Short mmCIF file of C-alpha atoms in Angstrom, two decimals:
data_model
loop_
_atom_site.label_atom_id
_atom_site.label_comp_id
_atom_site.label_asym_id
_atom_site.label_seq_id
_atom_site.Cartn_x
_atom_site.Cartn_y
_atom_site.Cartn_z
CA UNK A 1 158.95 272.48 223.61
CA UNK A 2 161.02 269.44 222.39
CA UNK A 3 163.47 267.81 223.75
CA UNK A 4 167.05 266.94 221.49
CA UNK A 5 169.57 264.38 223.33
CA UNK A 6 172.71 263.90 221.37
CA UNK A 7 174.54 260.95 220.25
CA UNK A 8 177.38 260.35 223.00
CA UNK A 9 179.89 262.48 221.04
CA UNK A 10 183.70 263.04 222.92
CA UNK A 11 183.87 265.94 225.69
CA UNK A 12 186.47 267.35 223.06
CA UNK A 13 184.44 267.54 220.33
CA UNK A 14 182.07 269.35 221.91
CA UNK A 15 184.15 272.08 223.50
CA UNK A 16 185.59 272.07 220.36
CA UNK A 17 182.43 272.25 218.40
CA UNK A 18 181.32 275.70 220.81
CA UNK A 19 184.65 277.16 221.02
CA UNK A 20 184.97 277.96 217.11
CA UNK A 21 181.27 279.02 217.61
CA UNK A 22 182.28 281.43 220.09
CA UNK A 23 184.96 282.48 217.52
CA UNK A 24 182.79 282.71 214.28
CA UNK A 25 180.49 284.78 216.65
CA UNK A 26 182.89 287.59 218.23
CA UNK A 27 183.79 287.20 214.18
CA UNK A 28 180.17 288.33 212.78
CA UNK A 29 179.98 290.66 215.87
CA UNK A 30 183.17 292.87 214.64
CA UNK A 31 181.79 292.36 210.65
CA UNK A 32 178.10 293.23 211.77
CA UNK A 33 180.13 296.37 213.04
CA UNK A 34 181.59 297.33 209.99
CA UNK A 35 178.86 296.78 208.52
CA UNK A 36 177.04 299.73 209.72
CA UNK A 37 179.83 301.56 208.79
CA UNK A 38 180.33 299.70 205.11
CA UNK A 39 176.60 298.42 204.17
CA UNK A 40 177.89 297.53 200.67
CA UNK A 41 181.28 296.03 201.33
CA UNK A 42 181.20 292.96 199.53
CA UNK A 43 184.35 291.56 201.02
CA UNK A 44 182.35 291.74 204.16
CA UNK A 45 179.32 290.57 203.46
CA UNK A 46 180.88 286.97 201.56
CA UNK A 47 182.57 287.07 205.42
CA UNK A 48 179.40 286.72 207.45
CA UNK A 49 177.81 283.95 204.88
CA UNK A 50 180.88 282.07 206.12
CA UNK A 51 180.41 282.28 209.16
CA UNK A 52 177.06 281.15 209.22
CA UNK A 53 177.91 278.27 206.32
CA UNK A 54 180.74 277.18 209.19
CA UNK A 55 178.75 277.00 211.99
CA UNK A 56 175.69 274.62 209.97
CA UNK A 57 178.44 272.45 208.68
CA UNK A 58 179.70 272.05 212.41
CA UNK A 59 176.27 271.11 213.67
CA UNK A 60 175.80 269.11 210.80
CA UNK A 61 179.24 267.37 211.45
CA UNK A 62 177.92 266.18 214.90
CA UNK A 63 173.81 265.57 214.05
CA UNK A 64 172.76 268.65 215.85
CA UNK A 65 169.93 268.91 213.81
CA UNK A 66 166.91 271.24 215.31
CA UNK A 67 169.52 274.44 214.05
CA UNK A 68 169.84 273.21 210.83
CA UNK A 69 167.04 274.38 209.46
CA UNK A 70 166.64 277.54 210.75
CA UNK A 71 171.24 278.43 210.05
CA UNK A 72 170.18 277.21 206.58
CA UNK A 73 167.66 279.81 205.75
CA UNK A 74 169.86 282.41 207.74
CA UNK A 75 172.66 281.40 205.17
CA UNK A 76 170.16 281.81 202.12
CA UNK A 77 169.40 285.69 202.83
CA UNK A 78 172.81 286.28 203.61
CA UNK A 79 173.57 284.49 199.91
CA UNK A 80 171.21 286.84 198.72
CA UNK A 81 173.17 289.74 200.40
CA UNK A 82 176.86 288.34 199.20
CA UNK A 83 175.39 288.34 195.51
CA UNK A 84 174.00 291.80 195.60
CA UNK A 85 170.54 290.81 195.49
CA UNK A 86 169.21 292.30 198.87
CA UNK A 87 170.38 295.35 200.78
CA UNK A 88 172.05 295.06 204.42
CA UNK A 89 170.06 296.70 207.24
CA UNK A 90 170.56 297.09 210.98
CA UNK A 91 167.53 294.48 211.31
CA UNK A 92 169.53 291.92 209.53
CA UNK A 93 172.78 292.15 212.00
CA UNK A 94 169.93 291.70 214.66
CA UNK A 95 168.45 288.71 213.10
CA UNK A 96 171.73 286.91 212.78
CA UNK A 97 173.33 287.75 215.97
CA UNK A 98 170.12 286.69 218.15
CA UNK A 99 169.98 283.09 215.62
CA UNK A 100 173.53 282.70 216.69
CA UNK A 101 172.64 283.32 220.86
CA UNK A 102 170.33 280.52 220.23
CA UNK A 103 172.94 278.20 218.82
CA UNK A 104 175.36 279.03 221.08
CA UNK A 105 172.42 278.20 224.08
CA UNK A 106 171.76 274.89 222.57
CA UNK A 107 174.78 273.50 222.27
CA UNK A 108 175.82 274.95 225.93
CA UNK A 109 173.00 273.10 226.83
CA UNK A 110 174.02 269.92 225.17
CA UNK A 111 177.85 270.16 226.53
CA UNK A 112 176.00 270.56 230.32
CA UNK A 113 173.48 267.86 230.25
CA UNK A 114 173.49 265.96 227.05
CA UNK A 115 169.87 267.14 226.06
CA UNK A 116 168.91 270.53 224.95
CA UNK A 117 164.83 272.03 224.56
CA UNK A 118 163.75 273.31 221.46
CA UNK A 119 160.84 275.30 220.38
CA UNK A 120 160.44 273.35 216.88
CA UNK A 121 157.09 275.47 215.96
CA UNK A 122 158.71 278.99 216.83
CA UNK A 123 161.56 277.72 214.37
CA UNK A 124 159.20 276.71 211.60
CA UNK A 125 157.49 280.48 211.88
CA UNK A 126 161.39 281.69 211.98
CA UNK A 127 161.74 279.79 208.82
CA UNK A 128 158.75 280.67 207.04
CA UNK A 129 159.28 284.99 207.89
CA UNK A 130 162.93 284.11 206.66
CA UNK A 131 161.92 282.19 203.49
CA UNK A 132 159.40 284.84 202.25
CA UNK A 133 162.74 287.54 201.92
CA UNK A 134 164.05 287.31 198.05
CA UNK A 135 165.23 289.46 195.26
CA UNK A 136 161.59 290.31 194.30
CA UNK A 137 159.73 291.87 197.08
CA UNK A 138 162.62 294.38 198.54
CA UNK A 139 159.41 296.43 200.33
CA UNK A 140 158.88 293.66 202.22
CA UNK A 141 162.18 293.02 203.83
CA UNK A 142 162.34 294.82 206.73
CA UNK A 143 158.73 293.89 207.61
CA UNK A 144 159.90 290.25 207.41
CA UNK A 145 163.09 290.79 209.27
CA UNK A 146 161.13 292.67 212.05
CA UNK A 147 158.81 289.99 212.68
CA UNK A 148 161.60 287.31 212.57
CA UNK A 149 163.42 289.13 215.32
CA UNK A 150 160.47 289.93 217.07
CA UNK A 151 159.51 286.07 217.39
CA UNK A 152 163.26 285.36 218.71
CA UNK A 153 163.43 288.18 221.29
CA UNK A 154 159.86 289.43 222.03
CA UNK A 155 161.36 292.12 224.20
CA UNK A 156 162.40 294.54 221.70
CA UNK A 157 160.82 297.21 220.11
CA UNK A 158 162.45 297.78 217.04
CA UNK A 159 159.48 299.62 214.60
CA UNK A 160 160.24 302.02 212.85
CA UNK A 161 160.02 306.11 213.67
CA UNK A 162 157.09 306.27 210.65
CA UNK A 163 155.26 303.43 212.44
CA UNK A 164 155.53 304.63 216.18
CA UNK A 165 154.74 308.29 214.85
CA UNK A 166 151.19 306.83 213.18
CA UNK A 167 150.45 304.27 215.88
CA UNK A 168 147.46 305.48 217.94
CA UNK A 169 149.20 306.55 221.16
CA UNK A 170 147.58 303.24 223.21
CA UNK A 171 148.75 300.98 220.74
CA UNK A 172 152.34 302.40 220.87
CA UNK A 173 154.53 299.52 222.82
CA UNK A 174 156.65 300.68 225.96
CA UNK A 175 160.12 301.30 224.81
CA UNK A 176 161.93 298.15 226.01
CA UNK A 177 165.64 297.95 227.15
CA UNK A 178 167.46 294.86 226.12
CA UNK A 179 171.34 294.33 226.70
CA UNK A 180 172.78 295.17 223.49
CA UNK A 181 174.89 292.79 220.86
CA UNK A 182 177.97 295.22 220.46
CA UNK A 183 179.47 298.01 222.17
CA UNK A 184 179.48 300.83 219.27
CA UNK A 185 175.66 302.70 219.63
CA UNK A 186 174.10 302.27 215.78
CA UNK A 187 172.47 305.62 216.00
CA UNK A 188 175.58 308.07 215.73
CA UNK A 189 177.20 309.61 212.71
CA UNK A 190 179.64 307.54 210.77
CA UNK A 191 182.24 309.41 211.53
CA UNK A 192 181.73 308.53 215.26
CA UNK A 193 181.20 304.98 214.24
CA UNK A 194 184.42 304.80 213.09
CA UNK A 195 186.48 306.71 215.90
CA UNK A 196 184.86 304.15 218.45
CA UNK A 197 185.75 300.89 216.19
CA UNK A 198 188.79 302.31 215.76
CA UNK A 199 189.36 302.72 219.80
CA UNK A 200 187.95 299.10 220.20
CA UNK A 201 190.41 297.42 217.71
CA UNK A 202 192.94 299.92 219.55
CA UNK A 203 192.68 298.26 222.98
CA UNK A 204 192.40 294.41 221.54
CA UNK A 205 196.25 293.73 221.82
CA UNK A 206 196.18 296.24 225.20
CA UNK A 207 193.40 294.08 226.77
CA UNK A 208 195.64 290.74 225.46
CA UNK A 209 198.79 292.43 227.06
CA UNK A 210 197.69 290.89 230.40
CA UNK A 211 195.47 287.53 231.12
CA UNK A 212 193.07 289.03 233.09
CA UNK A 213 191.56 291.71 230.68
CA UNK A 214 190.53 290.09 227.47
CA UNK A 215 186.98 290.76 226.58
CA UNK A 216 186.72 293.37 229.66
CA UNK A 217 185.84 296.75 226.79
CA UNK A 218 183.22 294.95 225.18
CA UNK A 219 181.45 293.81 228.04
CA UNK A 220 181.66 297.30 229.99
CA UNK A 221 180.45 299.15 226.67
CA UNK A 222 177.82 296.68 226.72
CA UNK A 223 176.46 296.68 230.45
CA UNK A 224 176.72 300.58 230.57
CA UNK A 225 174.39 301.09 227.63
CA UNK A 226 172.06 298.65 229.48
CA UNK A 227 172.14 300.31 232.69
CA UNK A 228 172.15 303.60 231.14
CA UNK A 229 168.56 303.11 228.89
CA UNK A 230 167.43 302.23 232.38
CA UNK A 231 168.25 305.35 233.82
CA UNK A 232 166.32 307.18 230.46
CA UNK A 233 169.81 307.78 228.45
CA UNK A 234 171.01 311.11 230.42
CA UNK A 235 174.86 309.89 229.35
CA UNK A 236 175.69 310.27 225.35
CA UNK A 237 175.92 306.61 224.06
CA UNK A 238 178.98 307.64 221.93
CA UNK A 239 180.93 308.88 225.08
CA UNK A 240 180.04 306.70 227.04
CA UNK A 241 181.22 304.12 224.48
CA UNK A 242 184.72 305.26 223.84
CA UNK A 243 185.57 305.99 227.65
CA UNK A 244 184.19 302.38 228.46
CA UNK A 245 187.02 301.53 225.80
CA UNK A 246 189.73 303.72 226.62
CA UNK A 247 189.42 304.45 230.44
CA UNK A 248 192.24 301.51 231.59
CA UNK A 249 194.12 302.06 228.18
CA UNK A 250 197.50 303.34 230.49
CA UNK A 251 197.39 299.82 232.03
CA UNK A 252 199.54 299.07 229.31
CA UNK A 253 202.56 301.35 229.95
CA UNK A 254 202.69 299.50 233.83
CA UNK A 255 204.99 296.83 234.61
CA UNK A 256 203.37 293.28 233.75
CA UNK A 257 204.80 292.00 237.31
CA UNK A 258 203.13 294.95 239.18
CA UNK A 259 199.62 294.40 236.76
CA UNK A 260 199.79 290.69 238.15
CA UNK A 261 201.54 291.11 241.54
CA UNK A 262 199.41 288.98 244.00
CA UNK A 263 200.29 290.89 247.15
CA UNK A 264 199.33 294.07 248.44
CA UNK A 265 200.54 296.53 246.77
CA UNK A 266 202.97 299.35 248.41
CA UNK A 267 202.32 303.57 248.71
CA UNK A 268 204.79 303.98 245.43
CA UNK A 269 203.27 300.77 243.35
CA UNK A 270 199.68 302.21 244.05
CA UNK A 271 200.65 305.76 242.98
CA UNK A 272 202.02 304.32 239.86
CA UNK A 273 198.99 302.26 238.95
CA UNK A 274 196.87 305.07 239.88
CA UNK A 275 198.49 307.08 236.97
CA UNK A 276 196.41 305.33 234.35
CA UNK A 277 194.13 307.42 235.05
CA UNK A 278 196.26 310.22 232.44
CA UNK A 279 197.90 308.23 230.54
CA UNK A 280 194.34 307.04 229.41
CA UNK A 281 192.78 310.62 229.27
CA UNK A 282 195.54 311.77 227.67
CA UNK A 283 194.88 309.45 224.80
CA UNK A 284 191.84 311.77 223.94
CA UNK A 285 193.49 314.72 224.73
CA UNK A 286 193.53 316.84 220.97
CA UNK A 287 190.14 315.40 220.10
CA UNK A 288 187.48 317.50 220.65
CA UNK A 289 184.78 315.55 219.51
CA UNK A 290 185.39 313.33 222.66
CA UNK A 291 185.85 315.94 225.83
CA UNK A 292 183.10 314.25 227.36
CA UNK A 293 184.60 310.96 227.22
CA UNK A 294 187.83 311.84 228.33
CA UNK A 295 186.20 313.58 231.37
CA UNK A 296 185.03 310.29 232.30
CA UNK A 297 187.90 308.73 231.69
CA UNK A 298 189.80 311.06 233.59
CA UNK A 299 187.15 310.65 236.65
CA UNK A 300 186.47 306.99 236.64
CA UNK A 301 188.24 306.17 239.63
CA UNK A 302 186.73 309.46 241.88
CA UNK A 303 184.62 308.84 244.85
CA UNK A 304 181.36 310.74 245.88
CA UNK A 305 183.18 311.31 249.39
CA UNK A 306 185.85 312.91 247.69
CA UNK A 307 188.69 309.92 248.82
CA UNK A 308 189.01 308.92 245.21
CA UNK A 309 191.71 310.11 242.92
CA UNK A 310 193.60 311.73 241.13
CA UNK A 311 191.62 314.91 241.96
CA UNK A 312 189.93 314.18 245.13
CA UNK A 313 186.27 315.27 243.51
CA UNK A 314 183.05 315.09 245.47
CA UNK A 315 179.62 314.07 243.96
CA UNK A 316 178.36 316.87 242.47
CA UNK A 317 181.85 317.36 240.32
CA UNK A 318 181.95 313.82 239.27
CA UNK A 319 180.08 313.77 235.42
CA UNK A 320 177.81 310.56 235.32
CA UNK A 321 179.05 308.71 232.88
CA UNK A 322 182.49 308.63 235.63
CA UNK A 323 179.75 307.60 238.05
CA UNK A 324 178.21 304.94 236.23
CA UNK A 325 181.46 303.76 235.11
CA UNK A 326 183.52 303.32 238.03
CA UNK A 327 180.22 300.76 239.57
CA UNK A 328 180.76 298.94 236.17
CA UNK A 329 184.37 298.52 236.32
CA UNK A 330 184.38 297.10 239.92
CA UNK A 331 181.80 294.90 238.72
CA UNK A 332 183.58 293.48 236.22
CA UNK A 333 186.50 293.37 238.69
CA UNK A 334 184.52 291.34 241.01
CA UNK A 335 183.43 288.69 238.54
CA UNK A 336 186.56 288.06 236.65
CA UNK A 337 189.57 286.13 237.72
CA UNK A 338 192.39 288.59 238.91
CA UNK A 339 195.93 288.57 240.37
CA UNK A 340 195.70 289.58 243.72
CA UNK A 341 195.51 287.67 246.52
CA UNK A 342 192.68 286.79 247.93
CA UNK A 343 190.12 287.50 245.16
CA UNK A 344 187.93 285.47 244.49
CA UNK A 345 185.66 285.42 240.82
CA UNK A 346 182.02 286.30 241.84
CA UNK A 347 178.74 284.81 240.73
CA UNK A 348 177.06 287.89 239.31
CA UNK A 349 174.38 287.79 242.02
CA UNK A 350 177.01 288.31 244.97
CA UNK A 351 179.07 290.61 242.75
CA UNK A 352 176.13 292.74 243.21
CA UNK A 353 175.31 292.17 247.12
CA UNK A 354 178.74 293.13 247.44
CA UNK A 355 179.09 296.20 245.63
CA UNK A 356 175.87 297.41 247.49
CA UNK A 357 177.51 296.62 250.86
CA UNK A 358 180.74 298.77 249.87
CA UNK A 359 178.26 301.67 247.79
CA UNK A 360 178.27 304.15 250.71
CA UNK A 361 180.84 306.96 249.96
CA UNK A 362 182.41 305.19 247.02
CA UNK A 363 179.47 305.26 244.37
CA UNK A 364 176.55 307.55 243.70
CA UNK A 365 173.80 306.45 245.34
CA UNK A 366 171.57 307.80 242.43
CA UNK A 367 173.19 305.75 239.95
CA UNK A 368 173.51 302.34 242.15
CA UNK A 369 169.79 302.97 241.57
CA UNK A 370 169.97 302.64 238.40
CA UNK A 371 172.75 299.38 238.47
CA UNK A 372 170.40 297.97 240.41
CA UNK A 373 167.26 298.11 238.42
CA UNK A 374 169.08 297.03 235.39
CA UNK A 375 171.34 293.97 236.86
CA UNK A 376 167.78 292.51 238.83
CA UNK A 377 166.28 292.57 235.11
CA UNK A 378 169.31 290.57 233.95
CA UNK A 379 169.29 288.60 236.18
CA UNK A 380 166.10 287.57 236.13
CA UNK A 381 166.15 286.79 232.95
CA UNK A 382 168.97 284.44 233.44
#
């Protein structure tokens, strides 16, 4: 590993410098997105290749040179891709996404300490799997954009069906679980795609209504996928997805002085809130396609003693994906700034304690498990 210390550059700059990174990212996040949906879109293909162009030009603005290299061969494929000359695949979105973690990392790491570690010879192999993709040698791209994201997140197993179906069954890796990039699952029908993007951008200016929400979908979707490939996937990804969405989407029709009232609130102020719970359901209501997800919806706030609401339902009525849900959301609750009195944002780590302390009665004890398991790998890894 090698060591980068910056010039002395302005605190401003720098927060300046990550907070349009942050933006360019959630950016290529929503185009990877559409992507899926619109591989050929041409309009959003010149959009990522900005993106990327920005964010070198920034680091090159400020001498933050170890990234260079690697943003600059990230840019060239995606030139390739903007001019027609290569085809878009999943593997790509993966590649660029996971270069853009390690950005964002290094120049955290430079706002925190002034220094940031570098692994300069994993970035020259990144550089050389990335320089061998052109026009020329198409069978060889998603070989070469395997390998690339295999050497920046060893974790995942991303070969293909053919090649896991041939592979002797020693040789055959152990399906790892990683915590995914986006909340819309990749392996669903279009059609599906598209409902769920079209439920995310539907909660956007919902989740901006109040000060406390923004971002709060996205990272749901994204921890319940996580903690449900622990549990072996027994929730549907695409359900799960659009009730992670949708489930406080009658927040919006409440009062914006009762959403941030800091006192306790009173019996008819709680039975108004607790509403939501149709409003958001009903939302789904005439689409078939997404019963599942409305049930969770609809049970999301439901405790395994039956003291929940609005039906009063016991464990073995409550679908999972209601189960899993309602640990997320008071997860998220717990580390996230919020009106009331008296709360406190958590560090993850005692988010978790704390939810384990109160688990008894409230959540299934079968999928705390499972939230568990998945939030000790996380954490870890942190």
């Amino acid at each position: 590993m090698q060591t980068f210390k910056h010039e002395d550059l302005e605190d401003d700059i720098l927060n300046d410098l990550l907070e349009e990174i942050n933006e360019l990212y959630e950016a290529s996040e929503q185009t990877l997105i559409e992507l899926e949906l619109r591989p050929e879109d041409n309009e959003l293909q010149r959009s990522l290749f900005r993106s990327i162009h920005t964010i070198k030009g920034d680091l090159g603005l400020v001498s933050f040179t170890p990234m260079i290299p690697l943003l600059q061969h990230v840019e060239d494929l995606l030139d390739f891709l903007r001019k027609g000359q290569i085809k878009y695949t999943s593997t790509m979105s993966d590649l660029v996404l996971l270069t853009m973690d390690r950005v964002k990392v290094f120049v955290e790491s430079c706002i925190r300490s002034g220094s940031a570690e570098y692994d300069a010879e994993l970035y020259g192999h990144l550089v050389n799997h990335i320089s061998k993709i052109s026009p020329d040698n198409s069978t060889d791209h998603e070989k070469l954009l395997t390998e690339a994201v295999l050497l920046l997140d060893p974790s995942l197993d991303i070969s293909s069906p053919e090649e896991a179906a041939q592979a002797p069954e020693a040789a055959k890796p152990k399906t790892s679980v990683t915590l995914a990039n986006t909340g819309i699952p990749k392996d669903i029908s279009k059609e599906k795609q598209v409902d769920i993007l079209f439920f995310r951008e539907l909660m956007k200016p919902i989740e901006r209504r109040s000060m406390y929400w923004e971002g709060r979908g996205d990272r749901i979707a994204k921890l319940a996928f996580f903690v449900n490939k622990v549990a072996g996937t027994p929730i549907d990804e695409d359900q799960l997805a659009v009730a992670c969405y949708v489930h406080d989407f009658g927040m919006a029709f409440m009062p914006l002085k009762l959403l941030h009232k800091q006192g306790k609130l009173d019996n008819n102020e709680f039975n108004l809130m607790r509403s939501h719970v149709y409003k958001s359901s009903r939302l789904l209501e005439h689409l078939d396609q997404w019963n599942e997800a409305r049930k969770i919806v609809m049970q999301h706030h439901e405790r395994v003693d039956g003291t929940g609401y609005p039906l009063g339902l016991k464990e073995a009525d409550i679908c999972d994906g209601a189960k899993l849900l309602a640990i997320l959301d008071t997860f998220d609750a717990l580390t996230h700034t919020r009106a009331h009195t008296g709360h406190e944002k958590r560090p993850k780590k005692k988010a978790v304690l704390e939810i384990n302390k109160v688990a008894e009665g409230q959540f299934s004890k079968e999928w705390m498990q499972h939230f568990n398991r998945a939030m000790a790998s996380l954490l870890t890894k942190a």
